[in-house]
Amino acid sequence: SLSRRWAAPPLFQLVLLGDSGVGKSCIVLRFVRGHFEPTSKVTVGASFLSQTLALQDSTSVKFEIWDTAGQERYASLAPLYYRGAAVALVVYDITSLETFRKAQYWVKELQKHASPGIIMALVGNKADLHESRAVSFQDAMEYAEKNGMFFIETSAKTADNINQLFEVLLEA
Ligand code: GDP
Ligand code: MG
């Protein structure tokens, strides 16, 4: 289990996958730096950040985060980032059905090629734009359940569920 894996040393690698523009970099920046950069630069290739999360029992966990680009031309690089990862976050934008379909592609790719013990979470980002919602909470949750994944909706803009996203992974 993940909790045993991070007992010593308390560190694990996490990768974000998903279509370009769904908010992967904004989620990471919100988690690591605590703010939202609406004009954050497009990720080229992948970028690396780390963040230590303090837990309620006064221990802490360190995340090493690979934020991938998501563009088609970098798809062949993705295995470099998810192969060693303990956790994969597959992110889509709740206002775009196309990005939800792309998320399902990533889930299949992970099921085929990632290490069998990898923990996967489906993340519906831009939850603040619920008036333009194109993917229902129910559909996404059912898909996640069917595939043995966590599911959460987040907003990097408002910070809604961002810390919870990382905390819930520790329950795995
Ligand atoms: P990435 O390509 O997946 O890394 O996406 P980015 O993090 O670069 O974000 C793409 C765009 O979506 C940017 O213009 C962000 O301002 C916007 N964005 C990211 N997260 C959110 C969110 O939670 N809510 C809203 N409304 N916009 C977001
Ligand atoms: Mg990015």
Coordinates of C-alpha atoms and ligand atoms in Angstrom, one line a residue:
S1 CA 0.0 0.0 0.0
L2 CA 1.0 3.6 -0.5
S3 CA 1.0 4.3 3.2
R4 CA 3.6 1.6 3.8
R5 CA 5.6 2.8 0.9
W6 CA 5.9 6.4 2.2
A7 CA 6.6 5.3 5.8
A8 CA 10.3 5.4 5.2
P9 CA 11.3 7.5 3.4
P10 CA 8.2 9.6 3.2
L11 CA 8.6 10.5 -0.4
F12 CA 6.7 9.6 -3.5
Q13 CA 6.6 10.4 -7.1
L14 CA 3.6 11.7 -8.8
V15 CA 2.9 12.4 -12.5
L16 CA 0.1 14.6 -14.0
L17 CA -1.3 13.5 -17.4
G18 CA -4.1 15.0 -19.5
D19 CA -4.9 17.2 -22.4
S20 CA -3.1 20.5 -22.9
G21 CA -5.0 23.3 -21.2
V22 CA -7.0 21.4 -18.6
G23 CA -5.0 23.1 -15.8
K24 CA -2.4 20.6 -14.8
S25 CA 0.3 23.3 -14.2
C26 CA -2.2 25.5 -12.4
I27 CA -3.1 22.6 -10.0
V28 CA 0.6 22.0 -9.3
L29 CA 1.3 25.7 -8.8
R30 CA -1.7 26.1 -6.5
F31 CA -0.5 23.1 -4.4
V32 CA 3.2 24.0 -4.4
R33 CA 3.1 27.9 -4.3
G34 CA -0.4 28.5 -3.0
H35 CA -1.5 30.8 -5.7
F36 CA -3.2 30.8 -9.2
E37 CA -1.4 32.1 -12.2
P38 CA -4.1 32.5 -14.9
T39 CA -1.5 33.1 -17.6
S40 CA 0.8 30.3 -16.6
K41 CA 3.2 29.4 -19.4
V42 CA 2.5 26.3 -21.6
T43 CA 4.5 23.4 -20.3
V44 CA 7.3 22.4 -22.7
G45 CA 8.1 18.7 -22.4
A46 CA 7.6 18.4 -18.6
S47 CA 8.5 20.3 -15.5
F48 CA 9.5 19.1 -12.1
L49 CA 8.5 20.5 -8.7
S50 CA 8.4 19.1 -5.2
Q51 CA 6.3 19.9 -2.2
T52 CA 6.2 18.6 1.4
L53 CA 2.7 18.2 2.8
A54 CA 2.4 18.4 6.6
L55 CA 0.0 15.8 8.0
Q56 CA -2.3 16.1 11.1
D57 CA -0.2 13.6 13.1
S58 CA 2.7 16.1 12.6
T59 CA 4.6 13.8 10.2
S60 CA 5.0 14.9 6.6
V61 CA 5.2 13.5 3.2
K62 CA 7.2 14.8 0.2
F63 CA 5.8 14.7 -3.3
E64 CA 8.0 14.8 -6.3
I65 CA 5.8 16.0 -9.1
W66 CA 6.3 15.6 -12.8
D67 CA 4.0 18.0 -14.7
T68 CA 3.8 16.8 -18.3
A69 CA 3.0 18.9 -21.4
G70 CA -0.1 17.0 -22.7
Q71 CA 0.5 18.0 -26.4
E72 CA 0.4 15.2 -28.9
R73 CA 4.0 15.7 -29.9
Y74 CA 5.2 14.8 -26.4
A75 CA 3.0 11.8 -26.0
S76 CA 5.9 9.4 -26.6
L77 CA 7.8 10.9 -23.7
A78 CA 5.0 10.2 -21.2
P79 CA 6.3 6.7 -20.2
L80 CA 9.5 8.3 -19.0
Y81 CA 7.5 10.1 -16.4
Y82 CA 4.8 7.6 -15.4
R83 CA 6.9 4.5 -15.3
G84 CA 8.6 5.2 -11.9
A85 CA 5.6 7.0 -10.5
A86 CA 3.7 5.9 -7.4
V87 CA 0.7 8.1 -8.3
A88 CA -0.8 9.3 -11.6
L89 CA -3.3 12.1 -11.7
V90 CA -5.3 12.1 -14.9
V91 CA -6.7 15.5 -15.3
Y92 CA -9.6 16.7 -17.5
D93 CA -11.6 20.0 -17.8
I94 CA -15.2 19.6 -16.6
T95 CA -16.3 22.0 -19.4
S96 CA -14.8 19.9 -22.2
L97 CA -16.1 16.4 -23.1
E98 CA -13.1 16.1 -25.5
T99 CA -10.7 16.4 -22.5
F100 CA -12.6 13.7 -20.6
R101 CA -12.2 11.4 -23.6
K102 CA -8.5 12.1 -23.6
A103 CA -8.4 11.3 -19.9
Q104 CA -9.9 7.9 -20.7
Y105 CA -7.1 7.4 -23.3
W106 CA -4.5 8.1 -20.6
V107 CA -6.2 5.7 -18.2
K108 CA -6.0 2.9 -20.7
E109 CA -2.4 3.8 -21.5
L110 CA -1.5 3.6 -17.7
Q111 CA -3.4 0.3 -17.3
K112 CA -1.3 -1.2 -20.2
H113 CA 2.1 0.3 -19.4
A114 CA 2.5 1.7 -15.9
S115 CA 3.6 -0.3 -13.0
P116 CA 0.8 -2.5 -11.7
G117 CA 0.7 -0.9 -8.3
I118 CA 0.3 2.6 -9.5
I119 CA -2.4 4.6 -7.8
M120 CA -4.5 6.6 -10.2
A121 CA -6.8 9.5 -9.6
L122 CA -9.2 11.1 -12.1
V123 CA -9.3 14.8 -11.5
G124 CA -12.0 17.0 -13.0
N125 CA -10.5 20.5 -12.9
K126 CA -12.1 24.0 -13.5
A127 CA -15.0 23.1 -11.2
D128 CA -15.5 26.8 -10.7
L129 CA -16.9 26.9 -14.3
H130 CA -19.8 24.7 -13.4
E131 CA -22.2 26.8 -15.5
S132 CA -20.4 25.5 -18.6
R133 CA -20.2 22.0 -17.3
A134 CA -20.0 19.3 -20.1
V135 CA -19.0 16.3 -18.1
S136 CA -21.4 15.2 -15.3
F137 CA -20.0 14.5 -11.8
Q138 CA -21.9 11.2 -11.9
D139 CA -20.5 10.0 -15.2
A140 CA -17.0 10.7 -14.2
M141 CA -17.4 9.1 -10.8
E142 CA -18.8 6.0 -12.3
Y143 CA -16.0 5.8 -14.8
A144 CA -13.4 6.2 -12.0
E145 CA -15.1 3.6 -9.9
K146 CA -15.1 1.1 -12.7
N147 CA -11.4 1.7 -13.2
G148 CA -10.4 1.5 -9.5
M149 CA -9.5 5.2 -9.4
F150 CA -10.0 8.0 -6.9
F151 CA -12.2 10.8 -8.3
I152 CA -12.3 14.4 -7.3
E153 CA -13.3 17.7 -8.9
T154 CA -11.0 20.6 -8.2
S155 CA -10.5 24.2 -9.0
A156 CA -6.9 25.5 -9.3
K157 CA -8.5 29.0 -9.6
T158 CA -10.4 29.0 -6.3
A159 CA -8.2 26.3 -4.6
D160 CA -11.3 24.2 -4.0
N161 CA -10.2 20.5 -3.3
I162 CA -6.6 21.1 -4.2
N163 CA -5.1 20.0 -0.9
Q164 CA -7.8 17.4 -0.5
L165 CA -6.7 15.9 -3.8
F166 CA -3.2 15.3 -2.4
E167 CA -4.4 14.2 1.0
V168 CA -6.8 11.7 -0.3
L169 CA -4.0 9.9 -2.2
L170 CA -2.3 9.2 1.1
E171 CA -5.3 7.1 2.2
A172 CA -4.4 4.6 -0.6
Ligands
GDP1 P1 -2.1 22.6 -18.6 O1 -1.8 22.7 -20.1 O2 -2.9 21.4 -18.4 O3 -0.9 22.6 -17.8 O4 -3.0 23.8 -18.3 P2 -2.6 25.2 -17.5 O5 -2.4 24.9 -16.1 O6 -1.5 25.8 -18.3 O7 -4.0 26.0 -17.6 C1 -4.6 26.2 -18.9 C2 -5.6 27.4 -18.8 O8 -6.7 27.0 -17.9 C3 -5.0 28.7 -18.2 O9 -5.4 29.7 -18.9 C4 -5.5 28.7 -16.8 O10 -5.8 30.1 -16.4 C5 -6.8 28.0 -16.9 N1 -7.2 27.2 -15.6 C6 -6.4 26.3 -15.0 N2 -7.1 25.8 -13.9 C7 -8.3 26.5 -13.9 C8 -9.4 26.4 -13.0 O11 -9.4 25.7 -12.0 N3 -10.5 27.2 -13.3 C9 -10.4 28.1 -14.3 N4 -11.5 28.8 -14.5 N5 -9.4 28.2 -15.2 C10 -8.3 27.4 -15.0
MG2 MG 1.1 22.7 -18.3

